[in-house]
mmCIF file of C-alpha atoms and ligand atoms in Angstrom:
data_model
loop_
_atom_site.group_PDB
_atom_site.id
_atom_site.type_symbol
_atom_site.label_atom_id
_atom_site.label_comp_id
_atom_site.label_asym_id
_atom_site.label_seq_id
_atom_site.Cartn_x
_atom_site.Cartn_y
_atom_site.Cartn_z
ATOM 1 C CA UNK A 1 -17.948 -63.371 17.060
ATOM 2 C CA UNK A 2 -17.888 -59.715 17.972
ATOM 3 C CA UNK A 3 -21.198 -58.174 18.850
ATOM 4 C CA UNK A 4 -21.625 -54.514 19.472
ATOM 5 C CA UNK A 5 -23.407 -53.024 22.431
ATOM 6 C CA UNK A 6 -26.703 -52.610 20.627
ATOM 7 C CA UNK A 7 -26.728 -56.203 19.503
ATOM 8 C CA UNK A 8 -25.854 -57.278 23.011
ATOM 9 C CA UNK A 9 -28.830 -55.433 24.409
ATOM 10 C CA UNK A 10 -31.056 -56.895 21.747
ATOM 11 C CA UNK A 11 -30.122 -60.417 22.580
ATOM 12 C CA UNK A 12 -29.707 -60.034 26.316
ATOM 13 C CA UNK A 13 -32.692 -57.914 27.120
ATOM 14 C CA UNK A 14 -35.045 -57.859 24.182
ATOM 15 C CA UNK A 15 -34.658 -60.978 22.198
ATOM 16 C CA UNK A 16 -36.822 -62.601 19.606
ATOM 17 C CA UNK A 17 -39.897 -62.144 21.787
ATOM 18 C CA UNK A 18 -39.978 -58.501 20.823
ATOM 19 C CA UNK A 19 -40.337 -59.262 17.161
ATOM 20 C CA UNK A 20 -43.303 -61.543 17.716
ATOM 21 C CA UNK A 21 -45.253 -59.429 20.170
ATOM 22 C CA UNK A 22 -48.490 -57.819 19.121
ATOM 23 C CA UNK A 23 -48.346 -54.025 19.107
ATOM 24 C CA UNK A 24 -50.107 -52.605 22.151
ATOM 25 C CA UNK A 25 -53.253 -50.679 21.224
ATOM 26 C CA UNK A 26 -53.343 -46.869 21.282
ATOM 27 C CA UNK A 27 -50.327 -45.927 23.354
ATOM 28 C CA UNK A 28 -50.543 -42.779 25.472
ATOM 29 C CA UNK A 29 -46.868 -42.134 24.810
ATOM 30 C CA UNK A 30 -44.558 -43.772 22.321
ATOM 31 C CA UNK A 31 -40.904 -42.790 22.572
ATOM 32 C CA UNK A 32 -39.525 -45.671 20.575
ATOM 33 C CA UNK A 33 -37.427 -46.906 23.491
ATOM 34 C CA UNK A 34 -40.686 -47.468 25.393
ATOM 35 C CA UNK A 35 -44.408 -47.378 24.882
ATOM 36 C CA UNK A 36 -46.854 -46.319 27.611
ATOM 37 C CA UNK A 37 -50.343 -47.795 27.369
ATOM 38 C CA UNK A 38 -53.320 -47.447 29.703
ATOM 39 C CA UNK A 39 -54.416 -51.049 30.121
ATOM 40 C CA UNK A 40 -57.133 -50.522 32.748
ATOM 41 C CA UNK A 41 -58.625 -47.837 34.985
ATOM 42 C CA UNK A 42 -55.849 -46.599 37.225
ATOM 43 C CA UNK A 43 -53.141 -48.476 35.435
ATOM 44 C CA UNK A 44 -50.652 -47.609 32.716
ATOM 45 C CA UNK A 45 -47.912 -49.983 31.649
ATOM 46 C CA UNK A 46 -44.575 -49.025 30.114
ATOM 47 C CA UNK A 47 -43.116 -51.664 27.819
ATOM 48 C CA UNK A 48 -39.466 -51.089 26.963
ATOM 49 C CA UNK A 49 -38.076 -51.712 23.513
ATOM 50 C CA UNK A 50 -34.286 -52.109 23.783
ATOM 51 C CA UNK A 51 -34.140 -52.251 19.976
ATOM 52 C CA UNK A 52 -34.820 -48.535 19.944
ATOM 53 C CA UNK A 53 -32.778 -47.302 22.862
ATOM 54 C CA UNK A 54 -31.469 -48.174 26.323
ATOM 55 C CA UNK A 55 -33.352 -45.497 28.282
ATOM 56 C CA UNK A 56 -35.839 -47.871 29.924
ATOM 57 C CA UNK A 57 -34.520 -51.382 29.176
ATOM 58 C CA UNK A 58 -36.923 -52.714 31.798
ATOM 59 C CA UNK A 59 -40.702 -52.446 31.840
ATOM 60 C CA UNK A 60 -42.580 -50.357 34.374
ATOM 61 C CA UNK A 61 -45.817 -48.533 34.905
ATOM 62 C CA UNK A 62 -48.009 -46.236 36.940
ATOM 63 C CA UNK A 63 -50.782 -47.314 39.328
ATOM 64 C CA UNK A 64 -53.042 -44.446 40.291
ATOM 65 C CA UNK A 65 -56.160 -43.784 42.330
ATOM 66 C CA UNK A 66 -57.934 -40.654 43.499
ATOM 67 C CA UNK A 67 -55.322 -39.695 46.097
ATOM 68 C CA UNK A 68 -51.979 -40.892 44.837
ATOM 69 C CA UNK A 69 -49.971 -42.418 42.005
ATOM 70 C CA UNK A 70 -47.300 -45.085 42.438
ATOM 71 C CA UNK A 71 -44.617 -45.624 39.821
ATOM 72 C CA UNK A 72 -43.076 -49.034 39.247
ATOM 73 C CA UNK A 73 -39.414 -49.296 38.262
ATOM 74 C CA UNK A 74 -36.247 -47.221 38.257
ATOM 75 C CA UNK A 75 -35.252 -48.202 34.695
ATOM 76 C CA UNK A 76 -31.747 -48.006 33.231
ATOM 77 C CA UNK A 77 -31.313 -44.295 32.566
ATOM 78 C CA UNK A 78 -32.850 -41.137 34.034
ATOM 79 C CA UNK A 79 -34.695 -40.616 30.711
ATOM 80 C CA UNK A 80 -36.545 -43.872 31.358
ATOM 81 C CA UNK A 81 -37.632 -42.822 34.831
ATOM 82 C CA UNK A 82 -38.520 -39.361 33.486
ATOM 83 C CA UNK A 83 -40.897 -41.066 31.073
ATOM 84 C CA UNK A 84 -42.697 -42.683 34.035
ATOM 85 C CA UNK A 85 -43.040 -39.282 35.724
ATOM 86 C CA UNK A 86 -44.425 -37.842 32.503
ATOM 87 C CA UNK A 87 -46.844 -40.771 32.179
ATOM 88 C CA UNK A 88 -47.967 -40.374 35.809
ATOM 89 C CA UNK A 89 -48.708 -36.673 35.266
ATOM 90 C CA UNK A 90 -50.517 -37.429 32.023
ATOM 91 C CA UNK A 91 -52.850 -40.072 33.458
ATOM 92 C CA UNK A 92 -53.453 -38.575 36.893
ATOM 93 C CA UNK A 93 -53.593 -35.294 38.793
ATOM 94 C CA UNK A 94 -52.819 -37.133 42.035
ATOM 95 C CA UNK A 95 -49.367 -36.594 43.539
ATOM 96 C CA UNK A 96 -46.713 -39.231 42.888
ATOM 97 C CA UNK A 97 -46.232 -40.862 46.279
ATOM 98 C CA UNK A 98 -43.210 -42.998 45.337
ATOM 99 C CA UNK A 99 -41.451 -45.118 42.749
ATOM 100 C CA UNK A 100 -40.650 -48.777 43.423
ATOM 101 C CA UNK A 101 -37.378 -50.382 42.326
ATOM 102 C CA UNK A 102 -38.371 -54.041 41.897
ATOM 103 C CA UNK A 103 -34.746 -54.997 42.696
ATOM 104 C CA UNK A 104 -31.295 -53.473 42.806
ATOM 105 C CA UNK A 105 -30.065 -54.511 39.324
ATOM 106 C CA UNK A 106 -28.718 -51.747 37.119
ATOM 107 C CA UNK A 107 -31.438 -51.939 34.489
ATOM 108 C CA UNK A 108 -34.029 -51.404 37.241
ATOM 109 C CA UNK A 109 -32.289 -48.746 39.343
ATOM 110 C CA UNK A 110 -29.802 -46.687 37.300
ATOM 111 C CA UNK A 111 -32.551 -44.273 36.214
ATOM 112 C CA UNK A 112 -33.434 -43.388 39.842
ATOM 113 C CA UNK A 113 -31.773 -39.988 39.531
ATOM 114 C CA UNK A 114 -34.883 -38.541 37.865
ATOM 115 C CA UNK A 115 -36.947 -39.493 40.916
ATOM 116 C CA UNK A 116 -34.359 -38.117 43.330
ATOM 117 C CA UNK A 117 -34.192 -34.824 41.420
ATOM 118 C CA UNK A 118 -37.947 -34.414 41.844
ATOM 119 C CA UNK A 119 -37.911 -35.531 45.488
ATOM 120 C CA UNK A 120 -39.987 -38.602 44.689
ATOM 121 C CA UNK A 121 -39.325 -41.260 47.348
ATOM 122 C CA UNK A 122 -37.829 -44.483 45.988
ATOM 123 C CA UNK A 123 -39.051 -47.714 47.576
ATOM 124 C CA UNK A 124 -36.930 -50.844 47.574
ATOM 125 C CA UNK A 125 -35.935 -53.845 49.621
ATOM 126 C CA UNK A 126 -33.719 -52.955 52.582
ATOM 127 C CA UNK A 127 -30.703 -54.728 51.055
ATOM 128 C CA UNK A 128 -30.905 -52.871 47.725
ATOM 129 C CA UNK A 129 -28.711 -49.846 48.618
ATOM 130 C CA UNK A 130 -25.906 -52.018 50.048
ATOM 131 C CA UNK A 131 -25.924 -54.211 46.941
ATOM 132 C CA UNK A 132 -25.937 -51.168 44.642
ATOM 133 C CA UNK A 133 -22.912 -49.888 46.515
ATOM 134 C CA UNK A 134 -21.020 -53.191 46.548
ATOM 135 C CA UNK A 135 -21.760 -54.251 42.970
ATOM 136 C CA UNK A 136 -21.793 -50.858 41.265
ATOM 137 C CA UNK A 137 -20.557 -47.845 43.256
ATOM 138 C CA UNK A 138 -17.440 -49.664 44.481
ATOM 139 C CA UNK A 139 -16.463 -50.504 40.881
ATOM 140 C CA UNK A 140 -16.923 -46.974 39.602
ATOM 141 C CA UNK A 141 -13.803 -45.530 38.070
ATOM 142 C CA UNK A 142 -11.540 -48.465 38.928
ATOM 143 C CA UNK A 143 -9.472 -50.151 36.223
ATOM 144 C CA UNK A 144 -11.651 -52.913 34.778
ATOM 145 C CA UNK A 145 -8.882 -54.578 32.759
ATOM 146 C CA UNK A 146 -8.000 -57.103 35.508
ATOM 147 C CA UNK A 147 -11.677 -58.001 35.817
ATOM 148 C CA UNK A 148 -12.062 -58.499 32.071
ATOM 149 C CA UNK A 149 -8.776 -60.375 31.584
ATOM 150 C CA UNK A 150 -10.028 -63.835 32.717
ATOM 151 C CA UNK A 151 -13.038 -63.533 30.426
ATOM 152 C CA UNK A 152 -10.837 -62.469 27.509
ATOM 153 C CA UNK A 153 -8.572 -65.446 28.193
ATOM 154 C CA UNK A 154 -11.549 -67.796 28.107
ATOM 155 C CA UNK A 155 -12.621 -66.423 24.707
ATOM 156 C CA UNK A 156 -9.080 -66.769 23.356
ATOM 157 C CA UNK A 157 -8.656 -70.311 24.669
ATOM 158 C CA UNK A 158 -12.146 -71.646 23.874
ATOM 159 C CA UNK A 159 -12.046 -75.256 22.707
ATOM 160 C CA UNK A 160 -14.865 -74.940 20.159
ATOM 161 C CA UNK A 161 -17.123 -72.349 18.506
ATOM 162 C CA UNK A 162 -20.021 -72.872 20.940
ATOM 163 C CA UNK A 163 -17.812 -72.292 23.965
ATOM 164 C CA UNK A 164 -16.299 -69.241 22.260
ATOM 165 C CA UNK A 165 -19.735 -67.786 21.564
ATOM 166 C CA UNK A 166 -20.780 -68.337 25.172
ATOM 167 C CA UNK A 167 -17.600 -66.826 26.606
ATOM 168 C CA UNK A 168 -17.914 -63.895 24.217
ATOM 169 C CA UNK A 169 -21.452 -63.252 25.492
ATOM 170 C CA UNK A 170 -20.068 -63.209 29.060
ATOM 171 C CA UNK A 171 -17.366 -60.730 28.041
ATOM 172 C CA UNK A 172 -19.859 -58.502 26.227
ATOM 173 C CA UNK A 173 -22.136 -58.578 29.254
ATOM 174 C CA UNK A 174 -19.341 -57.566 31.613
ATOM 175 C CA UNK A 175 -18.213 -54.732 29.317
ATOM 176 C CA UNK A 176 -21.762 -53.452 29.015
ATOM 177 C CA UNK A 177 -22.197 -53.493 32.784
ATOM 178 C CA UNK A 178 -18.836 -51.816 33.501
ATOM 179 C CA UNK A 179 -19.563 -49.123 30.935
ATOM 180 C CA UNK A 180 -22.896 -48.397 32.622
ATOM 181 C CA UNK A 181 -21.278 -48.349 36.078
ATOM 182 C CA UNK A 182 -18.648 -45.842 34.972
ATOM 183 C CA UNK A 183 -21.208 -43.435 33.522
ATOM 184 C CA UNK A 184 -24.116 -43.633 35.980
ATOM 185 C CA UNK A 185 -24.954 -41.136 38.679
ATOM 186 C CA UNK A 186 -26.478 -43.405 41.288
ATOM 187 C CA UNK A 187 -29.474 -42.382 43.347
ATOM 188 C CA UNK A 188 -30.184 -44.787 46.178
ATOM 189 C CA UNK A 189 -33.616 -45.948 47.307
ATOM 190 C CA UNK A 190 -34.986 -43.904 50.198
ATOM 191 C CA UNK A 191 -37.901 -45.950 51.580
ATOM 192 C CA UNK A 192 -36.642 -49.361 52.538
ATOM 193 C CA UNK A 193 -38.630 -52.448 53.412
ATOM 194 C CA UNK A 194 -37.463 -55.546 55.211
ATOM 195 C CA UNK A 195 -39.298 -58.841 54.768
ATOM 196 C CA UNK A 196 -41.125 -58.219 58.059
ATOM 197 C CA UNK A 197 -42.592 -54.946 56.701
ATOM 198 C CA UNK A 198 -44.182 -56.665 53.729
ATOM 199 C CA UNK A 199 -46.629 -57.176 52.156
ATOM 200 C CA UNK A 200 -47.582 -53.516 52.265
ATOM 201 C CA UNK A 201 -51.041 -52.496 51.082
ATOM 202 C CA UNK A 202 -51.106 -49.014 49.613
ATOM 203 C CA UNK A 203 -54.492 -47.346 49.276
ATOM 204 C CA UNK A 204 -54.191 -44.999 46.310
ATOM 205 C CA UNK A 205 -57.847 -43.912 46.577
ATOM 206 C CA UNK A 206 -60.240 -46.453 45.067
ATOM 207 C CA UNK A 207 -57.394 -48.698 43.993
ATOM 208 C CA UNK A 208 -54.963 -50.779 46.013
ATOM 209 C CA UNK A 209 -51.371 -51.626 45.185
ATOM 210 C CA UNK A 210 -49.680 -54.335 47.226
ATOM 211 C CA UNK A 211 -45.898 -54.467 47.495
ATOM 212 C CA UNK A 212 -44.658 -57.979 48.294
ATOM 213 C CA UNK A 213 -41.223 -59.474 48.871
ATOM 214 C CA UNK A 214 -40.382 -62.733 47.096
ATOM 215 C CA UNK A 215 -36.727 -63.707 47.065
ATOM 216 C CA UNK A 216 -35.747 -65.543 43.878
ATOM 217 C CA UNK A 217 -33.960 -63.597 41.149
ATOM 218 C CA UNK A 218 -32.055 -61.521 43.738
ATOM 219 C CA UNK A 219 -32.226 -61.084 47.531
ATOM 220 C CA UNK A 220 -34.148 -57.847 46.908
ATOM 221 C CA UNK A 221 -37.115 -58.827 44.719
ATOM 222 C CA UNK A 222 -40.311 -56.854 45.196
ATOM 223 C CA UNK A 223 -43.432 -57.387 43.163
ATOM 224 C CA UNK A 224 -46.334 -54.975 42.935
ATOM 225 C CA UNK A 225 -49.791 -56.469 42.535
ATOM 226 C CA UNK A 226 -52.984 -54.646 41.657
ATOM 227 C CA UNK A 227 -55.587 -57.206 42.748
ATOM 228 C CA UNK A 228 -58.609 -55.188 41.616
ATOM 229 C CA UNK A 229 -57.223 -55.212 38.070
ATOM 230 C CA UNK A 230 -55.660 -58.707 38.016
ATOM 231 C CA UNK A 231 -52.261 -57.278 37.146
ATOM 232 C CA UNK A 232 -48.878 -57.971 38.713
ATOM 233 C CA UNK A 233 -45.544 -56.279 38.050
ATOM 234 C CA UNK A 234 -43.055 -59.089 38.623
ATOM 235 C CA UNK A 235 -39.724 -57.386 37.951
ATOM 236 C CA UNK A 236 -37.216 -60.019 36.855
ATOM 237 C CA UNK A 237 -38.878 -62.834 38.778
ATOM 238 C CA UNK A 238 -40.492 -63.541 35.422
ATOM 239 C CA UNK A 239 -38.605 -63.574 32.116
ATOM 240 C CA UNK A 240 -40.452 -63.685 28.816
ATOM 241 C CA UNK A 241 -38.971 -66.111 26.290
ATOM 242 C CA UNK A 242 -35.535 -65.875 27.865
ATOM 243 C CA UNK A 243 -33.357 -67.911 30.181
ATOM 244 C CA UNK A 244 -33.534 -66.211 33.570
ATOM 245 C CA UNK A 245 -30.541 -64.163 34.698
ATOM 246 C CA UNK A 246 -29.477 -66.092 37.782
ATOM 247 C CA UNK A 247 -26.187 -64.754 39.185
ATOM 248 C CA UNK A 248 -27.901 -63.431 42.324
ATOM 249 C CA UNK A 249 -30.561 -66.088 42.453
ATOM 250 C CA UNK A 250 -31.794 -68.583 44.987
ATOM 251 C CA UNK A 251 -32.931 -71.160 42.436
ATOM 252 C CA UNK A 252 -35.121 -73.219 44.755
ATOM 253 C CA UNK A 253 -36.798 -70.143 46.224
ATOM 254 C CA UNK A 254 -37.361 -68.840 42.690
ATOM 255 C CA UNK A 255 -39.087 -72.080 41.723
ATOM 256 C CA UNK A 256 -41.392 -71.550 44.691
ATOM 257 C CA UNK A 257 -42.226 -68.011 43.566
ATOM 258 C CA UNK A 258 -43.098 -69.261 40.079
ATOM 259 C CA UNK A 259 -45.342 -71.919 41.619
ATOM 260 C CA UNK A 260 -47.069 -69.109 43.509
ATOM 261 C CA UNK A 261 -47.471 -67.132 40.253
ATOM 262 C CA UNK A 262 -48.858 -70.238 38.549
ATOM 263 C CA UNK A 263 -51.651 -70.252 41.127
ATOM 264 C CA UNK A 264 -52.736 -66.684 40.368
ATOM 265 C CA UNK A 265 -55.318 -67.815 37.817
ATOM 266 C CA UNK A 266 -55.794 -67.492 34.103
ATOM 267 C CA UNK A 267 -57.150 -63.946 34.249
ATOM 268 C CA UNK A 268 -53.916 -62.547 35.731
ATOM 269 C CA UNK A 269 -51.805 -60.317 33.483
ATOM 270 C CA UNK A 270 -48.108 -60.408 34.258
ATOM 271 C CA UNK A 271 -45.875 -57.429 33.488
ATOM 272 C CA UNK A 272 -42.455 -59.089 33.352
ATOM 273 C CA UNK A 273 -39.182 -57.233 33.804
ATOM 274 C CA UNK A 274 -38.568 -57.404 30.053
ATOM 275 C CA UNK A 275 -40.760 -58.255 27.075
ATOM 276 C CA UNK A 276 -44.495 -58.003 26.546
ATOM 277 C CA UNK A 277 -47.327 -58.451 29.048
ATOM 278 C CA UNK A 278 -47.882 -62.167 29.358
ATOM 279 C CA UNK A 279 -49.867 -64.870 31.111
ATOM 280 C CA UNK A 280 -49.565 -68.204 32.838
ATOM 281 C CA UNK A 281 -47.978 -69.867 29.822
ATOM 282 C CA UNK A 282 -44.860 -67.747 30.330
ATOM 283 C CA UNK A 283 -44.765 -68.726 34.007
ATOM 284 C CA UNK A 284 -44.984 -72.412 33.048
ATOM 285 C CA UNK A 285 -42.222 -72.030 30.452
ATOM 286 C CA UNK A 286 -39.916 -70.565 33.061
ATOM 287 C CA UNK A 287 -40.716 -73.379 35.496
ATOM 288 C CA UNK A 288 -39.827 -75.867 32.748
ATOM 289 C CA UNK A 289 -36.518 -74.077 32.103
ATOM 290 C CA UNK A 290 -35.621 -74.190 35.801
ATOM 291 C CA UNK A 291 -36.582 -77.875 35.959
ATOM 292 C CA UNK A 292 -34.436 -78.619 32.916
ATOM 293 C CA UNK A 293 -31.427 -76.813 34.417
ATOM 294 C CA UNK A 294 -31.914 -78.590 37.722
ATOM 295 C CA UNK A 295 -32.118 -82.042 36.158
ATOM 296 C CA UNK A 296 -28.988 -81.286 34.111
ATOM 297 C CA UNK A 297 -27.190 -80.305 37.338
ATOM 298 C CA UNK A 298 -28.345 -83.521 39.032
ATOM 299 C CA UNK A 299 -27.180 -85.629 36.098
ATOM 300 C CA UNK A 300 -23.803 -83.887 35.931
ATOM 301 C CA UNK A 301 -23.270 -84.240 39.696
ATOM 302 C CA UNK A 302 -23.991 -87.980 39.389
ATOM 303 C CA UNK A 303 -21.322 -88.317 36.710
ATOM 304 C CA UNK A 304 -18.824 -86.358 38.822
ATOM 305 C CA UNK A 305 -18.605 -83.440 36.373
ATOM 306 C CA UNK A 306 -17.422 -80.085 37.672
ATOM 307 C CA UNK A 307 -19.835 -77.164 37.499
ATOM 308 C CA UNK A 308 -17.730 -75.619 34.685
ATOM 309 C CA UNK A 309 -18.057 -78.858 32.786
ATOM 310 C CA UNK A 310 -21.806 -78.906 33.449
ATOM 311 C CA UNK A 311 -22.062 -75.356 32.107
ATOM 312 C CA UNK A 312 -20.172 -76.273 28.943
ATOM 313 C CA UNK A 313 -22.255 -79.390 28.352
ATOM 314 C CA UNK A 314 -25.692 -77.863 28.815
ATOM 315 C CA UNK A 315 -27.772 -78.023 25.647
ATOM 316 C CA UNK A 316 -30.760 -75.723 25.226
ATOM 317 C CA UNK A 317 -33.778 -77.967 24.570
ATOM 318 C CA UNK A 318 -35.387 -77.645 21.122
ATOM 319 C CA UNK A 319 -38.507 -76.076 22.575
ATOM 320 C CA UNK A 320 -36.469 -73.142 23.947
ATOM 321 C CA UNK A 321 -34.111 -72.848 21.000
ATOM 322 C CA UNK A 322 -35.212 -69.313 20.128
ATOM 323 C CA UNK A 323 -35.144 -68.068 23.728
ATOM 324 C CA UNK A 324 -32.396 -65.665 24.765
ATOM 325 C CA UNK A 325 -29.532 -67.314 26.605
ATOM 326 C CA UNK A 326 -27.262 -64.390 27.041
ATOM 327 C CA UNK A 327 -24.853 -63.871 28.624
ATOM 328 C CA UNK A 328 -24.404 -67.631 28.994
ATOM 329 C CA UNK A 329 -22.715 -67.411 32.391
ATOM 330 C CA UNK A 330 -25.331 -65.022 33.812
ATOM 331 C CA UNK A 331 -28.117 -67.437 32.834
ATOM 332 C CA UNK A 332 -27.154 -71.102 32.346
ATOM 333 C CA UNK A 333 -23.826 -70.941 34.198
ATOM 334 C CA UNK A 334 -25.159 -69.070 37.215
ATOM 335 C CA UNK A 335 -28.238 -71.284 37.479
ATOM 336 C CA UNK A 336 -26.090 -74.435 37.402
ATOM 337 C CA UNK A 337 -23.768 -72.982 40.036
ATOM 338 C CA UNK A 338 -26.829 -72.309 42.195
ATOM 339 C CA UNK A 339 -28.144 -75.837 41.762
ATOM 340 C CA UNK A 340 -24.714 -77.380 42.349
ATOM 341 C CA UNK A 341 -24.360 -75.458 45.613
ATOM 342 C CA UNK A 342 -27.853 -76.428 46.760
ATOM 343 C CA UNK A 343 -27.699 -80.064 45.656
ATOM 344 C CA UNK A 344 -24.218 -80.771 46.947
ATOM 345 C CA UNK A 345 -24.928 -79.156 50.312
ATOM 346 C CA UNK A 346 -27.924 -81.460 50.888
ATOM 347 C CA UNK A 347 -26.159 -84.598 49.627
ATOM 348 C CA UNK A 348 -25.372 -87.136 52.373
ATOM 349 C CA UNK A 349 -21.633 -87.488 52.871
HETATM 350 ZN ZN1 LIG B 1 -32.561 -58.310 37.248
#
């Protein structure tokens, strides 16, 4: 099955969750590709809608007090980050002190150029620039055909329609990423934090934002909590009605982060990397998905199956049937590889 780029984005980043979400009340700005809503004093949230354009792709927001405003997220294109700047200037007269990239992934950092052009510092984990260089800058302009060839071969040689669909989703994902890499003008984060520097409490003037490091989805995951408003921006540590993208993940550490989130209490509002604002139920669903993937890995290891075999044989449980699982290798495949590596390394010889 051929899917075009728009359909890929719909399934990979938006998914059926978008269709079922309640419209946010009275947006301050609605650009189609994203909607900015003031959800509390000192807090506006930007919810991306990949159905209507790739400018944001990821969610974000502005946290503002009397003295300063802090933007969350670098988004996918400069237009997405420009929307955050516009939102910050609309809701607050305070200067924008910085923007936070929750992690180095392209849909959370490729819009940074708008911040750089306005001399807005960009905060990120200390490893983010090196990963942006290695995974993106170093691939810019090089011939991608040899990188795509193995994926194309897998599609051509797939043994059944399910495998073909999964391999095709991997190929579409790679093409989408390479296309973005070849067209982006990267702007690297400028204010870097190592684990020892965090958490960092930022007094914005009557409102506090706390930047924390929690490795899970990538080695560079930052979350931004606003304790006085019971809101947390989780980046991609939390996926809404989607299998988590896991190719940079530490699966066991991620499980621990979700357990931490689960303890935040029922009043907490989570702004996930993609999809609508959600609550503890979404955290629990993601824990259940990780547990299901882990028990599949354990079972497959017991039977002596290779990790490729385990990936092919994974069945999405009925309860998650309408969740996004795309690209298959970025989600299911990568998670199983992570569990295989962890489980086999602790197995007695
Ligand atoms: Zn990500």
